[in-house]
PDB file of C-alpha atoms and ligand atoms in Angstrom:
ATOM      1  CA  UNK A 295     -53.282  69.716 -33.267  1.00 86.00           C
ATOM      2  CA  UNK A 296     -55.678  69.653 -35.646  1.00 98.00           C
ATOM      3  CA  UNK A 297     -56.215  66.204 -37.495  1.00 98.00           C
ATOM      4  CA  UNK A 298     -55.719  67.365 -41.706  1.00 98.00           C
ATOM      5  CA  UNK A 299     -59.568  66.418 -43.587  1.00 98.00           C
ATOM      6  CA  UNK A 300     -59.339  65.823 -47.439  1.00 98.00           C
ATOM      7  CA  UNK A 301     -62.636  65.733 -48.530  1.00 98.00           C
ATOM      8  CA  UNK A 302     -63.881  64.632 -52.519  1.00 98.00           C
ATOM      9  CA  UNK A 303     -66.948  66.434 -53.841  1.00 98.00           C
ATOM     10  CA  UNK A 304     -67.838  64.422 -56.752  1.00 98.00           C
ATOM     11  CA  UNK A 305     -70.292  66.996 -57.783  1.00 98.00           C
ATOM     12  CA  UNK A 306     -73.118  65.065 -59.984  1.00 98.00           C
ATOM     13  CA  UNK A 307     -70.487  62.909 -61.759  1.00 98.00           C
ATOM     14  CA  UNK A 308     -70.222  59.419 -62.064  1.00 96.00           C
ATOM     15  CA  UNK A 309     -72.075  55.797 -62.927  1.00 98.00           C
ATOM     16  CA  UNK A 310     -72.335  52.693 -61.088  1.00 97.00           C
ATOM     17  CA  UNK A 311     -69.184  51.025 -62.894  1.00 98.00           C
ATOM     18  CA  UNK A 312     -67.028  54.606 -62.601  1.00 98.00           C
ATOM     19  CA  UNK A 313     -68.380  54.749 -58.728  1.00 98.00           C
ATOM     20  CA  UNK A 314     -67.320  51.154 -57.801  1.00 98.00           C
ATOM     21  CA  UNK A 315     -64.072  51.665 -59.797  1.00 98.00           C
ATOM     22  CA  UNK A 316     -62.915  54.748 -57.847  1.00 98.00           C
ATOM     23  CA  UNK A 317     -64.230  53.940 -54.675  1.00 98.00           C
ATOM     24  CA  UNK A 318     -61.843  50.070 -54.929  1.00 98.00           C
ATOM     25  CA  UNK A 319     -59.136  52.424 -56.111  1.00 98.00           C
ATOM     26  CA  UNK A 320     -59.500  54.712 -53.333  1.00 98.00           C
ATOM     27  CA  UNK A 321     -60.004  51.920 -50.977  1.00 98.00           C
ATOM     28  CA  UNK A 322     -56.546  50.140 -52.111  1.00 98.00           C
ATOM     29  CA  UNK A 323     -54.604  53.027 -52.015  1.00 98.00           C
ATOM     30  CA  UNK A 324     -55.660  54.339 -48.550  1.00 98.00           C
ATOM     31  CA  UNK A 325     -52.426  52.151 -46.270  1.00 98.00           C
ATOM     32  CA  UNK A 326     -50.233  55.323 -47.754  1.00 98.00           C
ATOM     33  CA  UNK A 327     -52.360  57.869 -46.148  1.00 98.00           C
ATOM     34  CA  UNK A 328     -51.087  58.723 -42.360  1.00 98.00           C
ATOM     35  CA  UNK A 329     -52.390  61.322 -41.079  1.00 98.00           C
ATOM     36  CA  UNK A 330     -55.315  63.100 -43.039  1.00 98.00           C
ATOM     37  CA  UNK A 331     -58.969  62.066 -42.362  1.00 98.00           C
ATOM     38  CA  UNK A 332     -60.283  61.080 -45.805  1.00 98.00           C
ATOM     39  CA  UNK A 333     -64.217  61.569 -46.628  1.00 98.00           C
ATOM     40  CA  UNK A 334     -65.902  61.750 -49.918  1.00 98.00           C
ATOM     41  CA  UNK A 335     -69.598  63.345 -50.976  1.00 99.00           C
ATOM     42  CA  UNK A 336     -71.380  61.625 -53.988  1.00 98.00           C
ATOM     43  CA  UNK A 337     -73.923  61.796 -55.709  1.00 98.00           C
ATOM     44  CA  UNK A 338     -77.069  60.765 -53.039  1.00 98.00           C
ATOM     45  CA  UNK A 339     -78.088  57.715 -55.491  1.00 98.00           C
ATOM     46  CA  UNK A 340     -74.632  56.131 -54.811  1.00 98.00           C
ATOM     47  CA  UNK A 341     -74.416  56.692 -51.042  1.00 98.00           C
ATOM     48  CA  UNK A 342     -75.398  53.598 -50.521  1.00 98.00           C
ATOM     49  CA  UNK A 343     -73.390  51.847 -52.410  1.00 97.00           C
ATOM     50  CA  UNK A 344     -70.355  54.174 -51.342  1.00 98.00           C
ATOM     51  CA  UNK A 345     -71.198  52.874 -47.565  1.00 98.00           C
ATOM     52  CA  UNK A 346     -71.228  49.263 -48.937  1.00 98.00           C
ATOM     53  CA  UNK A 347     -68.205  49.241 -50.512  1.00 98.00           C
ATOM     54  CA  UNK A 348     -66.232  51.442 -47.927  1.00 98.00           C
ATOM     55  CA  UNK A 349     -67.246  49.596 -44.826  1.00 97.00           C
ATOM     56  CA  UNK A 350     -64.845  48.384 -43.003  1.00 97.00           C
ATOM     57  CA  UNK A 351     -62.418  51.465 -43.839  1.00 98.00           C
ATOM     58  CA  UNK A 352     -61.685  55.504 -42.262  1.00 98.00           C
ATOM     59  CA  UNK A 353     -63.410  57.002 -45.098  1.00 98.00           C
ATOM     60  CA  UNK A 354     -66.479  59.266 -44.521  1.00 98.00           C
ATOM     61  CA  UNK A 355     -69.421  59.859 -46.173  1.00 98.00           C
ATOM     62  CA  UNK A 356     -70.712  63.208 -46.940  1.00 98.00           C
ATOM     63  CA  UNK A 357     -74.086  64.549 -49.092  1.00 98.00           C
ATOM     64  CA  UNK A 358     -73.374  67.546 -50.948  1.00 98.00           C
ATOM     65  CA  UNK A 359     -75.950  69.057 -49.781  1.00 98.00           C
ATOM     66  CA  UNK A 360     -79.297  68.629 -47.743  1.00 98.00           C
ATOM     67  CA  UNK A 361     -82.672  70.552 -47.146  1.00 98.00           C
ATOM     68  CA  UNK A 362     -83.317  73.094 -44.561  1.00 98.00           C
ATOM     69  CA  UNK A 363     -86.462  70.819 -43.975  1.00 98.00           C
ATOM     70  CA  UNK A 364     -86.627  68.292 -41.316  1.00 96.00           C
ATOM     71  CA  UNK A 365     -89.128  66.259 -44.109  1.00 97.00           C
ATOM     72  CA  UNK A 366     -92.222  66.553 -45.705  1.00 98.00           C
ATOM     73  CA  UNK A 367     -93.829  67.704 -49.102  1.00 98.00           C
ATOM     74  CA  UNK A 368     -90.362  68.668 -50.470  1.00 98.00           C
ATOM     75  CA  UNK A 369     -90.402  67.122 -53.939  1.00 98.00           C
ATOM     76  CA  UNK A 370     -86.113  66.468 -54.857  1.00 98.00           C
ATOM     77  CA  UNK A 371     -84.563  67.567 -51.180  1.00 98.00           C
ATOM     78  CA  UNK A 372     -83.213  65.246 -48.840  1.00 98.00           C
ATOM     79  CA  UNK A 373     -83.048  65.647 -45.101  1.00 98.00           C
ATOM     80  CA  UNK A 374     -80.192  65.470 -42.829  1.00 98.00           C
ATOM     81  CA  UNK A 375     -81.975  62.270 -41.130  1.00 98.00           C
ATOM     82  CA  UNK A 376     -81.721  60.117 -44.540  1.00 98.00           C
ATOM     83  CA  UNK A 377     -78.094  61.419 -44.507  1.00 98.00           C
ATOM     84  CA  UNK A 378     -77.585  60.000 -41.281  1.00 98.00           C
ATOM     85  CA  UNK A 379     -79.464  57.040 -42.044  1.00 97.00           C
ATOM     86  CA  UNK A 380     -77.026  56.067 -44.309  1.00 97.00           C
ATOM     87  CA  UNK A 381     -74.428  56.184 -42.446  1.00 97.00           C
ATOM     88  CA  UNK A 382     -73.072  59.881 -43.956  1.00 98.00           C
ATOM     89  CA  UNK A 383     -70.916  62.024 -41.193  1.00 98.00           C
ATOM     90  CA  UNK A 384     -70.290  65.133 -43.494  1.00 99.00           C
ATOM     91  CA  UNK A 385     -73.048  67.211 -45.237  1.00 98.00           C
ATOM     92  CA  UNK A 386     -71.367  70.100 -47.992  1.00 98.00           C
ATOM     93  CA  UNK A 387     -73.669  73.749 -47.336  1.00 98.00           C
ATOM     94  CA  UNK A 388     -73.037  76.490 -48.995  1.00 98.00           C
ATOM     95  CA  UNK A 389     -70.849  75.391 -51.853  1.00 98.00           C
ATOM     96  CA  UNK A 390     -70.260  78.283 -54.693  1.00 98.00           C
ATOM     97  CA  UNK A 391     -72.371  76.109 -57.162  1.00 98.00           C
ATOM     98  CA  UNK A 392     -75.591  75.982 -55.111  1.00 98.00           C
ATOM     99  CA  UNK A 393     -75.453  79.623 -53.718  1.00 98.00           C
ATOM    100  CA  UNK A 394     -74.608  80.780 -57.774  1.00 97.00           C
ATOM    101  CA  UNK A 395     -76.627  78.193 -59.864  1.00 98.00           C
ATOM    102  CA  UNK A 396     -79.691  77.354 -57.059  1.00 98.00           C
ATOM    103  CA  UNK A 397     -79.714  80.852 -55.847  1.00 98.00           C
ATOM    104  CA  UNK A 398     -78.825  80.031 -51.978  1.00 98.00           C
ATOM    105  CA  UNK A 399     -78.362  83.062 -49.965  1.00 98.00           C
ATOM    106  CA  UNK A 400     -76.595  83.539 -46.720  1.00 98.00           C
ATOM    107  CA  UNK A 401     -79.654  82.984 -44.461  1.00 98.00           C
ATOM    108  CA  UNK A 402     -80.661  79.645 -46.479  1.00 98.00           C
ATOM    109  CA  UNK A 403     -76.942  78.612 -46.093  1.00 98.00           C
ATOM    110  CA  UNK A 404     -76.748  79.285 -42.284  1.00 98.00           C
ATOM    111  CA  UNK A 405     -80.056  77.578 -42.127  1.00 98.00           C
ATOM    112  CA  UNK A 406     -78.720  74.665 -43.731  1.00 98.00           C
ATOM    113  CA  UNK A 407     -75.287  74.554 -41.429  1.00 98.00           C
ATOM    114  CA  UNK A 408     -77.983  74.577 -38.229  1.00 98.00           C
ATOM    115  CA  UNK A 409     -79.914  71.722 -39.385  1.00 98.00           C
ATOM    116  CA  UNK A 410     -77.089  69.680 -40.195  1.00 98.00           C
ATOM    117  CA  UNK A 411     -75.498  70.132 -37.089  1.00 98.00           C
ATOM    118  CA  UNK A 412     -78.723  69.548 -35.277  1.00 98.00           C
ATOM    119  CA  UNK A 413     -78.731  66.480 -36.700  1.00 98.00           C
ATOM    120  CA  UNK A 414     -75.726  64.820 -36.347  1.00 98.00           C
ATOM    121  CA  UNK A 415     -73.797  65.726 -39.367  1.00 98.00           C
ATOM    122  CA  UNK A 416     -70.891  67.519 -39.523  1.00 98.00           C
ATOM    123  CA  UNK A 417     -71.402  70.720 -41.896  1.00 98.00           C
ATOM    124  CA  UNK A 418     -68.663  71.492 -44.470  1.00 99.00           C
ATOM    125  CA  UNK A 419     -69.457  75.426 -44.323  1.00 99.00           C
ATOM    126  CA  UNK A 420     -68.171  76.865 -47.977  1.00 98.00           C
ATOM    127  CA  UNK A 421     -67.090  80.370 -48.031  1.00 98.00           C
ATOM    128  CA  UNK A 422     -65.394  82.299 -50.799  1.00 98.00           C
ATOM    129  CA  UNK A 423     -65.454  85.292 -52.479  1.00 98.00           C
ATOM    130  CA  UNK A 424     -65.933  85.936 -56.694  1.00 97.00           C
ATOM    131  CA  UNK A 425     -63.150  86.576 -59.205  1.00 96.00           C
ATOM    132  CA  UNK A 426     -64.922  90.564 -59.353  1.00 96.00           C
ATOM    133  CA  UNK A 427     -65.168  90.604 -55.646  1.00 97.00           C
ATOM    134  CA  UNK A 428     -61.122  90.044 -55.229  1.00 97.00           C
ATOM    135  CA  UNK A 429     -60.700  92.435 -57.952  1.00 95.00           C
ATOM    136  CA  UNK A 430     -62.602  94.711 -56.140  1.00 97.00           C
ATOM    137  CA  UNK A 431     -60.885  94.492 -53.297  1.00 98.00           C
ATOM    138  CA  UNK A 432     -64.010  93.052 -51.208  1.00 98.00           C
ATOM    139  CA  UNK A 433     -62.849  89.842 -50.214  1.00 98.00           C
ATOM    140  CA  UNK A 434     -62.679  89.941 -46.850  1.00 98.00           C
ATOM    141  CA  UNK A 435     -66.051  91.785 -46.456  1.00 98.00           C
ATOM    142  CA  UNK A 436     -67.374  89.071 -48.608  1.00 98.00           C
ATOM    143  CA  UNK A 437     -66.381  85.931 -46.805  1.00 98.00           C
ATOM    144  CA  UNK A 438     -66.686  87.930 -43.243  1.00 98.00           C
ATOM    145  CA  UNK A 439     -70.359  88.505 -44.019  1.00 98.00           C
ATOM    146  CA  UNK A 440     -70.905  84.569 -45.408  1.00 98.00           C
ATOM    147  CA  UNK A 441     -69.034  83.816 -42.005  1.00 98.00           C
ATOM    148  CA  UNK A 442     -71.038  86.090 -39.561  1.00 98.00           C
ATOM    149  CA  UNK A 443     -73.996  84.582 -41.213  1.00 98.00           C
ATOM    150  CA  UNK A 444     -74.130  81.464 -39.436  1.00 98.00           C
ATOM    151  CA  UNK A 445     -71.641  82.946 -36.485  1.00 98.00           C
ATOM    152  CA  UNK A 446     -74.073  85.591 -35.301  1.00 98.00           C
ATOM    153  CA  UNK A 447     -77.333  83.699 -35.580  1.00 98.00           C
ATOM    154  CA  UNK A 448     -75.528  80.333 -34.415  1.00 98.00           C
ATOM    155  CA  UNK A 449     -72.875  81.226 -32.443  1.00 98.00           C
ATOM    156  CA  UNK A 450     -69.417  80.023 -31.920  1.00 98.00           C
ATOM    157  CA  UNK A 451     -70.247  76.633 -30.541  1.00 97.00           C
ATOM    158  CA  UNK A 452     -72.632  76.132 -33.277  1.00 98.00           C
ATOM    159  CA  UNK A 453     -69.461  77.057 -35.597  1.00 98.00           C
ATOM    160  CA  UNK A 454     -67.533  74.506 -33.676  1.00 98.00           C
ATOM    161  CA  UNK A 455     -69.545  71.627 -34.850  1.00 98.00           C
ATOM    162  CA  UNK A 456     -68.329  71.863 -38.259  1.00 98.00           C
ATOM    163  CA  UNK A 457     -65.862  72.216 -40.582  1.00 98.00           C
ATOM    164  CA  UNK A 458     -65.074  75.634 -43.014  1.00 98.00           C
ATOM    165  CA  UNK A 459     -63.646  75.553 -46.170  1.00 98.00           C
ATOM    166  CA  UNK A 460     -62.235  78.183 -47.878  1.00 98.00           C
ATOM    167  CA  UNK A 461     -63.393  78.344 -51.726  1.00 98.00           C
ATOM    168  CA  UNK A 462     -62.368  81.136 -54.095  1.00 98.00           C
ATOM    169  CA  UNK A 463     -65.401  81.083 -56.589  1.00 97.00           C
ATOM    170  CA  UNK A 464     -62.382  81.877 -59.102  1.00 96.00           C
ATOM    171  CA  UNK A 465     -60.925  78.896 -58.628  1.00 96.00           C
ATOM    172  CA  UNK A 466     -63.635  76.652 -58.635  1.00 94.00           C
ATOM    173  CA  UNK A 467     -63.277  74.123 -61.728  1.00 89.00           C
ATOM    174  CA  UNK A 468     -60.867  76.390 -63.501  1.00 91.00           C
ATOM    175  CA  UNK A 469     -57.294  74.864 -63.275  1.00 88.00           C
ATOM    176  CA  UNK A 470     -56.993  78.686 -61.653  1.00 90.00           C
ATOM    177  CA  UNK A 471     -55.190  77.969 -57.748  1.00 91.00           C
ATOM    178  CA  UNK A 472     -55.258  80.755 -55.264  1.00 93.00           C
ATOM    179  CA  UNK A 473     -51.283  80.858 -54.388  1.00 97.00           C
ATOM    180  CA  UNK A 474     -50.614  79.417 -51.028  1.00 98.00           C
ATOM    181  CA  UNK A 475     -49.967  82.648 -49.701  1.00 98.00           C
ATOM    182  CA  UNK A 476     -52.864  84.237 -50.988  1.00 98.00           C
ATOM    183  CA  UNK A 477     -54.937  81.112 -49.763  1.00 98.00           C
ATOM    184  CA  UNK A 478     -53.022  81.512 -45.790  1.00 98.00           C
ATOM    185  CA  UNK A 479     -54.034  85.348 -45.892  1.00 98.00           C
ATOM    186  CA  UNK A 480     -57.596  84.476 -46.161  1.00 98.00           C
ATOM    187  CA  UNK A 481     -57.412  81.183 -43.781  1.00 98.00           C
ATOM    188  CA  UNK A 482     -56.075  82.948 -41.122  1.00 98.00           C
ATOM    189  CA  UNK A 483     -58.353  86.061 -41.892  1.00 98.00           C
ATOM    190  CA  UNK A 484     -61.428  83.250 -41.216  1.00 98.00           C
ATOM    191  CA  UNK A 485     -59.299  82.365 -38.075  1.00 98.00           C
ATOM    192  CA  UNK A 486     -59.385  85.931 -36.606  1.00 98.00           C
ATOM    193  CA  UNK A 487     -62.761  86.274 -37.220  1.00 98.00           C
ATOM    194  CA  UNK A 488     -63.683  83.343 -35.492  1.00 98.00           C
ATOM    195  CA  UNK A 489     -61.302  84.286 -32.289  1.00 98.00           C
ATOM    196  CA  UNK A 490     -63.031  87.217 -32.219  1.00 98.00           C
ATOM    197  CA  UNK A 491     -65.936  85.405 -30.636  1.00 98.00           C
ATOM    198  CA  UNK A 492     -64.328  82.667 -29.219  1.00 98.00           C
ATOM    199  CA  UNK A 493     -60.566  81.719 -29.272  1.00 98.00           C
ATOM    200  CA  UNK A 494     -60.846  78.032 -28.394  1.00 98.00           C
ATOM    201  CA  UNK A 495     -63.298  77.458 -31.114  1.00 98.00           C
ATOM    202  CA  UNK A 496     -60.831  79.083 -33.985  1.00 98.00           C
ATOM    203  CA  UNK A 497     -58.010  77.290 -32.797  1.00 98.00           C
ATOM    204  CA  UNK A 498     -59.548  74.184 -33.001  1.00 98.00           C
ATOM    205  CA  UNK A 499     -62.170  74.379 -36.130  1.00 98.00           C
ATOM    206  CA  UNK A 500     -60.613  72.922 -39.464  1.00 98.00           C
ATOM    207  CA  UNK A 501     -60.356  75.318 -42.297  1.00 98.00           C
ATOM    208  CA  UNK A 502     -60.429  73.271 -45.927  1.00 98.00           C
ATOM    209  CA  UNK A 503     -58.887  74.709 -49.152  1.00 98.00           C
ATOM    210  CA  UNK A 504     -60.985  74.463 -52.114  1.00 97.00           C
ATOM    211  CA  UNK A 505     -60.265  75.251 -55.592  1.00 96.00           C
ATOM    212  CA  UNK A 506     -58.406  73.741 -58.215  1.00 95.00           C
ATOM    213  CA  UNK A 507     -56.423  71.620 -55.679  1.00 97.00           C
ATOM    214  CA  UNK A 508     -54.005  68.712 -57.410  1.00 97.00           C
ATOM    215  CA  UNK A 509     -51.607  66.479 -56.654  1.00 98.00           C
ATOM    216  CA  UNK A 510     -49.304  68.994 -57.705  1.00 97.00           C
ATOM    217  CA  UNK A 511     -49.689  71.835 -55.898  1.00 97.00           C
ATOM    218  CA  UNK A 512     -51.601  70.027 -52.358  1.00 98.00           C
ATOM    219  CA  UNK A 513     -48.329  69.470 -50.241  1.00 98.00           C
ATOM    220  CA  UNK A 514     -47.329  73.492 -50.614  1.00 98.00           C
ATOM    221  CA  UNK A 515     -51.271  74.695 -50.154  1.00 98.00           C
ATOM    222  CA  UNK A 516     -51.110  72.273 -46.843  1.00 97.00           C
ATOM    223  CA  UNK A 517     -48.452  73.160 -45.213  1.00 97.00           C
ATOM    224  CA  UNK A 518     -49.471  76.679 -44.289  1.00 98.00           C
ATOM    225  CA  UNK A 519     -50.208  77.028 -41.081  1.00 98.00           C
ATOM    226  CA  UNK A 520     -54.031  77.664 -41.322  1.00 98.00           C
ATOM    227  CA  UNK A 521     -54.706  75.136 -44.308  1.00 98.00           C
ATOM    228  CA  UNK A 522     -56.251  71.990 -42.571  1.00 98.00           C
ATOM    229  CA  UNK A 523     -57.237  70.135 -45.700  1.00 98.00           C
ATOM    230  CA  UNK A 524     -58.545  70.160 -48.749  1.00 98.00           C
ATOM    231  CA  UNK A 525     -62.046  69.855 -50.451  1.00 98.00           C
ATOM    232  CA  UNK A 526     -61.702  68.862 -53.778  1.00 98.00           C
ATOM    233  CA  UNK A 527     -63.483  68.872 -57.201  1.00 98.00           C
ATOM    234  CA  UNK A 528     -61.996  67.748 -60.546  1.00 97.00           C
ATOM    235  CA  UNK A 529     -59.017  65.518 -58.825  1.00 98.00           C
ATOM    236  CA  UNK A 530     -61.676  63.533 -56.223  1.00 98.00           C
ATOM    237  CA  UNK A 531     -62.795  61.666 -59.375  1.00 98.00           C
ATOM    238  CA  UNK A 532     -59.418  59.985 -59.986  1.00 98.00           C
ATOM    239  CA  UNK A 533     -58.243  57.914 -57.513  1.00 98.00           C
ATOM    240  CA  UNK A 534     -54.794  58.371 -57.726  1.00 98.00           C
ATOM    241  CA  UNK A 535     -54.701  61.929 -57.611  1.00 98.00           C
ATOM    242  CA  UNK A 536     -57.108  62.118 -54.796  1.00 98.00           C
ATOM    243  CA  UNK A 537     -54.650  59.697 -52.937  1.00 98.00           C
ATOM    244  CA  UNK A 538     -51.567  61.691 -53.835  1.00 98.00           C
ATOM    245  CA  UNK A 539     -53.794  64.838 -52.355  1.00 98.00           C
ATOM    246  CA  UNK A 540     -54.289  62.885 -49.204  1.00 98.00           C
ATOM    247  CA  UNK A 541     -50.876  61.800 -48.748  1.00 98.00           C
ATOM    248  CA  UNK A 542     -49.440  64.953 -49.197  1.00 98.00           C
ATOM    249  CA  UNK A 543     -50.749  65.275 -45.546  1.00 97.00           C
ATOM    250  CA  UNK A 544     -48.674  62.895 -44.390  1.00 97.00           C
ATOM    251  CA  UNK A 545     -46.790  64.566 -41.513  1.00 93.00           C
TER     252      UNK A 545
HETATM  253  C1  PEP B 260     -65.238  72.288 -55.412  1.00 97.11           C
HETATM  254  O1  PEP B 260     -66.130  72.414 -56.234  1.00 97.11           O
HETATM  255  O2  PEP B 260     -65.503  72.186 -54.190  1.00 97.11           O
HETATM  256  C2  PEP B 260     -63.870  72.289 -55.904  1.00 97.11           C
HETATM  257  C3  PEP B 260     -62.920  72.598 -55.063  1.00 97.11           C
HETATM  258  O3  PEP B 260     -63.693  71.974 -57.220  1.00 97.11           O
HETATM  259  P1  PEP B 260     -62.295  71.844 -58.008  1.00 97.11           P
HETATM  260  O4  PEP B 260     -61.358  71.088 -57.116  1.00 97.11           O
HETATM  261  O5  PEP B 260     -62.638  71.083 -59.251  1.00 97.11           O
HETATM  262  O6  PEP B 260     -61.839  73.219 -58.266  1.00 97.11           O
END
């Protein structure tokens, strides 16, 4: 059985006072979740204060991203150590927004899950395919090749270490929700792939939705049979809907 993940990317959003307020409105809300394992990723500045204020609690930490380096002359990246340091169990690789925006290709991203997992941290491995590349019919090939990227230079045990989510770059930010059946055909498509190397390890690996998930439309999007959580955007930056995503886990 795997164990549900709901996982807030807060994305570079936030302040001191808005960080503190949603972190004691996460933290008083938490008694109502049952069964999902709740983590959030902010900003790095607020880490700290994120482990501060939710020690004592289930909630992990995660960075949203980290360097391929180990440390060094890399002036702005942050290693998986400091991550670790601080107490973080998640790192986010290969989200949409740094693979678009920061130009991270498949071998930086694999490079990235490897170092993470080297060190400690449990990768969040983000796969998805573009709003042309569904149109286009290419979706599989697309997230099959992001997939084989760390799978083939890694392996499956490697893969085993961490956690996938699913992320339609179309429905990143947009309001836009990949149905629940469209979002099942491509979990279980990742599933398959990952049996095809090693059935143990795709049996047991959690596979994330990511994309415009809400309160709304969480409980339908996790109960398909390959949906193991979400990783969420917009609706990680309110308490209360983040809650009511985590709760609708509840089994
Ligand atoms: C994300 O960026 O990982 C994400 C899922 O964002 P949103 O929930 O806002 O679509």
């Amino acid at each position: 059985m795997r164990q549900p993940l709901v996982a807030g990317n807060w994305k570079m959003n936030g302040s001191r006072s808005a960080v503190g307020e949603l972190l004691e409105g996460i933290k008083a809300g938490l008694a109502g979740v049952k069964t999902a394992e709740v983590a959030v990723c902010p900003p790095y500045v607020y880490i700290p204060e994120a482990s501060t204020r939710l020690a004592g609690t289930a909630v992990a930490l995660g960075g949203q991203n980290v360097s391929t380096h180990a440390g060094g002359a890399y002036t702005g990246e942050i290693a998986a150590s400091m991550l670790v340091d601080f107490g973080c169990k998640y790192a986010i690789v290969g989200h949409s927004e740094r693979r678009t925006l920061y130009g991270e290709d498949d071998t930086v991203v694999a490079e990235k899950f490897e170092v993470a997992r080297k060190a400690g941290l449990v990768p969040i491995f983000c796969v998805g395919e573009t709003l042309e590349e569904r149109e286009g019919g290419t979706t599989e090939a697309v997230i099959a090749r992001q997939l084989d990227a760390v799978l083939d230079r890694f392996g499956a045990a490697a893969l085993a270490a961490g956690v996938i989510a699913y992320e339609p770059v179309w429905a990143i930010g947009t309001g836009r929700t990949a149905s629940p059946q469209q979002a099942q055909e491509v979990h279980a498509f990742i599933r398959g792939r990952v049996a095809a190397k090693d059935r143990a390890v795709a049996e047991a690996i959690r596979i994330l939705y990511g994309g415009s998930m809400k309160p709304d439309n969480a409980a339908e999007l996790m109960a398909q049979p390959d949906i193991d959580g979400g990783l969420i955007g917009g609706a990680s930056l309110k308490a209360s809907d983040f809650l009511a995503i985590c709760t609708a886990a509840n089994r």
